[in-house]
Short mmCIF file of C-alpha atoms in Angstrom, two decimals:
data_model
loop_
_atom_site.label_atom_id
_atom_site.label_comp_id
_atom_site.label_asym_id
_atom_site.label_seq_id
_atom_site.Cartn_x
_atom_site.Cartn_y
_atom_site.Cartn_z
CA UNK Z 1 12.33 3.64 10.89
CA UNK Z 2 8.80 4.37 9.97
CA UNK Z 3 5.97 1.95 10.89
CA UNK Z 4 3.75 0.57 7.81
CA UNK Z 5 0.88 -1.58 8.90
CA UNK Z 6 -0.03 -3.76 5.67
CA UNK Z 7 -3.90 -4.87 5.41
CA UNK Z 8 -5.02 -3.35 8.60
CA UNK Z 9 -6.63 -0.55 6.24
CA UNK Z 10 -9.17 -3.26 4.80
CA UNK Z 11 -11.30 -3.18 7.69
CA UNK Z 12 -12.60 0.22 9.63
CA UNK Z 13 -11.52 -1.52 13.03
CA UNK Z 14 -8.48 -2.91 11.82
CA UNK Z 15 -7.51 1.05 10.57
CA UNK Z 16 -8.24 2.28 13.92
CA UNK Z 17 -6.46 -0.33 15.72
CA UNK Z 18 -3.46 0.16 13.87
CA UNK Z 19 -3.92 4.07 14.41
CA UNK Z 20 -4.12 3.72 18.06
CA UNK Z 21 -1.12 1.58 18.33
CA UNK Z 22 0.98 4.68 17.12
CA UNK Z 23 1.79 3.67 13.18
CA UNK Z 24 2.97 5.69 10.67
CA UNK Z 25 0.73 4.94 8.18
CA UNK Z 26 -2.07 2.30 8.05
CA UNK Z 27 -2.30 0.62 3.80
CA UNK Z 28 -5.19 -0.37 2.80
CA UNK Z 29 -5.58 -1.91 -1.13
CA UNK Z 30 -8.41 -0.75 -3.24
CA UNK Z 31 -10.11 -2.60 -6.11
CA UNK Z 32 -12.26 -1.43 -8.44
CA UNK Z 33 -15.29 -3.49 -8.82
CA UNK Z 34 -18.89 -2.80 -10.82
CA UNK Z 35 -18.54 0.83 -10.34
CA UNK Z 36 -17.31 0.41 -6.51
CA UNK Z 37 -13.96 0.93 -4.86
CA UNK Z 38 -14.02 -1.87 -3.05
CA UNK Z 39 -11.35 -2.04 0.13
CA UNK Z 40 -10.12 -5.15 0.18
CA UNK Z 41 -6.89 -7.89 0.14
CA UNK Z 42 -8.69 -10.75 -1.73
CA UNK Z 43 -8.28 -10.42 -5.46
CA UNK Z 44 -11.70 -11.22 -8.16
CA UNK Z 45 -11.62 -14.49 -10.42
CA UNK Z 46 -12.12 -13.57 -13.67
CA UNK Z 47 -16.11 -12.70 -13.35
CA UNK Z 48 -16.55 -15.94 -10.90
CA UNK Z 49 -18.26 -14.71 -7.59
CA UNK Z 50 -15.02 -15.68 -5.55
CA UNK Z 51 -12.23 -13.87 -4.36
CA UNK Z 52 -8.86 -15.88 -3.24
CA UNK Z 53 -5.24 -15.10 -1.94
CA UNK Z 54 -2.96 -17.24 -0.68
CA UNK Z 55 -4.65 -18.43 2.11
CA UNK Z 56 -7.85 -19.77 -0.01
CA UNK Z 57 -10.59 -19.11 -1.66
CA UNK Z 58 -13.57 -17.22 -0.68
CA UNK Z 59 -17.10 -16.76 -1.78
CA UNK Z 60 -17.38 -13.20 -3.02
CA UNK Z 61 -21.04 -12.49 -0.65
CA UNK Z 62 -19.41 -14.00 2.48
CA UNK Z 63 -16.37 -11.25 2.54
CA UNK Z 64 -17.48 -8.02 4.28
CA UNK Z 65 -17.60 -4.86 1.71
CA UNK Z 66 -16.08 -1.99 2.58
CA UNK Z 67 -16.15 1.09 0.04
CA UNK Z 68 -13.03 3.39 0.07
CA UNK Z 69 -15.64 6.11 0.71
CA UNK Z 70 -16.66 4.71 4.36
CA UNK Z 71 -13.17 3.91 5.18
CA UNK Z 72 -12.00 7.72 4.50
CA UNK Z 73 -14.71 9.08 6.30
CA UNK Z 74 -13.68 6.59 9.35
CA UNK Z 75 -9.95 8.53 9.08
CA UNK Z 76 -11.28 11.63 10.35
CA UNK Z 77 -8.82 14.71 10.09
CA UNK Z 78 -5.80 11.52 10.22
CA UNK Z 79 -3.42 11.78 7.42
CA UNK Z 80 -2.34 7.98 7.81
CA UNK Z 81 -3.70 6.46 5.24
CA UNK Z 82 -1.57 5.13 2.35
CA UNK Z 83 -3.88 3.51 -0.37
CA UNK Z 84 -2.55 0.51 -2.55
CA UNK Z 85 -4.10 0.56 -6.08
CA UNK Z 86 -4.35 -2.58 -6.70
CA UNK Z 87 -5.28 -4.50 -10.72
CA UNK Z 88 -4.87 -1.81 -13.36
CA UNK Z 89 -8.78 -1.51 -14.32
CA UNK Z 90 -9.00 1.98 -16.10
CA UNK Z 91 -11.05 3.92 -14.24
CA UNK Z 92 -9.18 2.87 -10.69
CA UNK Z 93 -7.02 5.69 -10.48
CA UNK Z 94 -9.35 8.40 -11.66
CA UNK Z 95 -12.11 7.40 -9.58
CA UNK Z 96 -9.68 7.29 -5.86
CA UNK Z 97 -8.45 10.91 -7.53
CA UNK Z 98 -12.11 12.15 -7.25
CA UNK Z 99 -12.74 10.74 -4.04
CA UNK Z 100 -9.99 11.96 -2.50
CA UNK Z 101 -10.59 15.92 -4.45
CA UNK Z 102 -14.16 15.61 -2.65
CA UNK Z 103 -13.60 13.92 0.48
CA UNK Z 104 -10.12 15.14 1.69
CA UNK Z 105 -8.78 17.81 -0.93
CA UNK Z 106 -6.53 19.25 2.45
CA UNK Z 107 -5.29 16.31 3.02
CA UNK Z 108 -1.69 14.75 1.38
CA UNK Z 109 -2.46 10.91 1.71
CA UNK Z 110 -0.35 8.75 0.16
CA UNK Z 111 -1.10 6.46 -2.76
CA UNK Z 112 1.43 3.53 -3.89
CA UNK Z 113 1.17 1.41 -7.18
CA UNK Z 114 3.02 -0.74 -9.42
CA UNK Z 115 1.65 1.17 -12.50
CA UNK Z 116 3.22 3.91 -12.13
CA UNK Z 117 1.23 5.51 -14.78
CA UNK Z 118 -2.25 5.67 -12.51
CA UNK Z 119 0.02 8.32 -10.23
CA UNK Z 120 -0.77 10.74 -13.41
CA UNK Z 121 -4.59 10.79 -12.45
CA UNK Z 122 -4.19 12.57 -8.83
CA UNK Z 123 -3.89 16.66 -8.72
CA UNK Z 124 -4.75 16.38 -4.76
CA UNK Z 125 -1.81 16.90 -2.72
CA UNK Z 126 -1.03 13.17 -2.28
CA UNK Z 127 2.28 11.73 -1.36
CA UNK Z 128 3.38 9.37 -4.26
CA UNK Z 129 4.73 5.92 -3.78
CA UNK Z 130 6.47 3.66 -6.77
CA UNK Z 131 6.27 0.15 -6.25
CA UNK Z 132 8.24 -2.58 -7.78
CA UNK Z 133 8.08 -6.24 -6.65
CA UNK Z 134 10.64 -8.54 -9.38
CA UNK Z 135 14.29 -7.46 -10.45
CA UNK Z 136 12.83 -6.04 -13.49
CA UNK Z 137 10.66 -4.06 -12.01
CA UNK Z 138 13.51 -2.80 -9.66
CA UNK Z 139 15.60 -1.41 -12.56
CA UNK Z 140 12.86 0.36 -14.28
CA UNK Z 141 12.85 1.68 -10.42
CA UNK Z 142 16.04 2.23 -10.30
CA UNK Z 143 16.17 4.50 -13.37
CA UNK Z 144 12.82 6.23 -13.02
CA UNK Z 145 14.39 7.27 -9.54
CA UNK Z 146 17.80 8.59 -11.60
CA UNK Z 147 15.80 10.37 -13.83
CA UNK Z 148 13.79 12.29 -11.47
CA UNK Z 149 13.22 12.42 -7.68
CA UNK Z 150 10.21 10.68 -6.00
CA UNK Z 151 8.41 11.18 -2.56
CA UNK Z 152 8.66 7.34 -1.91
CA UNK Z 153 9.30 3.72 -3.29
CA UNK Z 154 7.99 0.59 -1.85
CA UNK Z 155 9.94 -2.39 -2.49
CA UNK Z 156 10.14 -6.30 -1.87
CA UNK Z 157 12.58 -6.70 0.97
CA UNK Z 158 14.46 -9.79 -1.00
CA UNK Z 159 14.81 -7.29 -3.98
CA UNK Z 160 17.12 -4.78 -1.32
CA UNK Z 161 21.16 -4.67 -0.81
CA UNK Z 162 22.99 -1.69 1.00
CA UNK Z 163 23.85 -0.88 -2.57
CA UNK Z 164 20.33 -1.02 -4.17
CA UNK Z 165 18.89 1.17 -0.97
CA UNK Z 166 22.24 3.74 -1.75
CA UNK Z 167 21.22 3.99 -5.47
CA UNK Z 168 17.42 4.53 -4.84
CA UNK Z 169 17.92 7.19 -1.83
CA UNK Z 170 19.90 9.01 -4.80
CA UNK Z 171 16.38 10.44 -5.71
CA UNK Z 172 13.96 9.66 -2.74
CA UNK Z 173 14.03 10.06 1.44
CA UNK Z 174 11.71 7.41 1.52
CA UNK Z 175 12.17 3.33 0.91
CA UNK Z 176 10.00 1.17 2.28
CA UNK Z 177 10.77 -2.45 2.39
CA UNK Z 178 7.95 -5.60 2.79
CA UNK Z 179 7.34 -8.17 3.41
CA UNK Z 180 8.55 -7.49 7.28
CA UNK Z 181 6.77 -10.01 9.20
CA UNK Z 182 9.24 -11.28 11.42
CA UNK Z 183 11.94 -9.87 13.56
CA UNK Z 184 14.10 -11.53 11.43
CA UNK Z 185 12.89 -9.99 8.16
CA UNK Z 186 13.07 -6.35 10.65
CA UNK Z 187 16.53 -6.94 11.05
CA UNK Z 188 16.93 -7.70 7.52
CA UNK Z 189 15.27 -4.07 6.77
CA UNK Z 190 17.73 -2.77 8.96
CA UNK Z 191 20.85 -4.04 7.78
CA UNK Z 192 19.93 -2.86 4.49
CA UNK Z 193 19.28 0.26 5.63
CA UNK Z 194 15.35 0.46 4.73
CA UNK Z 195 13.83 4.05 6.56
CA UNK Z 196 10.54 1.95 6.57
CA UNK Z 197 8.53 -1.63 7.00
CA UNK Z 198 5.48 -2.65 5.56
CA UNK Z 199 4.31 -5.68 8.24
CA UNK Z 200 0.99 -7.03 8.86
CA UNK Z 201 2.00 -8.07 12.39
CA UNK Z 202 0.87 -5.45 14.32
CA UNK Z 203 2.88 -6.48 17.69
CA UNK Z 204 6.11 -5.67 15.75
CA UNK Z 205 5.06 -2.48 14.38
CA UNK Z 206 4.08 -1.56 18.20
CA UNK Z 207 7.64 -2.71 19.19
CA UNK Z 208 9.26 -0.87 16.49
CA UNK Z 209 7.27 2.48 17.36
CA UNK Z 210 8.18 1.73 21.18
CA UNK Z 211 11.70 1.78 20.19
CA UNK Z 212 11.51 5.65 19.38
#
């Protein structure tokens, strides 16, 4: 079972902490914002100068930028970098395309979206990853997967059955399952028979990759 640690790419020390501890790929989610792409968890408000998530509400000059240029550069000659578009802001996907054609064209990172559609906009060798997060987004999943095969799909762990994992490993080697948080919720990826965990608790991803 591959390791996933989720958030530890929105911070340079939190990527190399999670690349020391032995993960398989560190996520990090990328905004786009006034001409930036901005590495970060905490989502805009609507043109206020806040950010919030579910733990609050920020002021937007008190969170610490990071660009998804600095970030890359901090990987080095890694590969384990998996970046989460996240909003569906127009020039997202074509700007991380560019980046990643001038900063890393040798390298296959992975990208992973909801809108599937922003996956068009790469021609770097990146590893493509199909989100989907509510039932309906599961059988649009479920069918793009039938349809044609995929490198990857990253899915809410409530959202997978034995069955649902059987269907979508009919056209990908690779399902990732998150929330995983707790050993409880890693034992719930296993029984399902997930081949990978998203978690932001980095202890568990260390225990998990001490397993192997």
């Amino acid at each position: 079972m591959l390791a996933i640690a989720h958030r530890s790419g929105n911070t340079v020390a939190g990527l190399r902490e999670a690349l020391d501890a032995g993960v398989d790929l560190v996520e990090a989610d990328v905004h786009a914002y006034r001409g930036r792409l901005e590495v970060r968890h905490h989502r805009s408000m609507a043109g206020l100068p806040f950010l919030w998530d579910r733990d609050g509400v920020i002021r937007r000059r008190s969170h610490h930028r990071l660009v998804l240029a600095d970030l890359v550069e901090a990987l080095g000659d890694d590969h384990r970098l998996m970046i989460d578009l996240k909003g569906v802001h127009p020039r997202l996907a074509p700007k991380v395309a560019r980046l990643l054609r001038e900063a890393s064209p040798g390298r296959s990172l992975s990208v992973c979206t909801k809108s599937w559609w922003m996956l068009d906009a790469f021609d770097v060798p990146v590893q493509r990853v199909l989100s989907a997060a509510t039932r309906r987004g599961l059988a649009r999943l479920l069918a793009r997967v039938e349809a044609a095969p995929v490198h990857g799909v990253s899915v809410r762990l409530s959202l997978l059955t034995p069955e649902v994992v059987d269907q979508l490993h009919r056209g990908t080697d690779l399902v990732m399952a998150w929330p995983v948080d707790t050993p409880e919720a890693l034992e719930q990826a296993r029984r399902v028979g997930a081949d990978a965990v998203i978690s932001k608790d980095l202890d568990l991803l260390r225990g998990l990759v001490a397993e192997r």
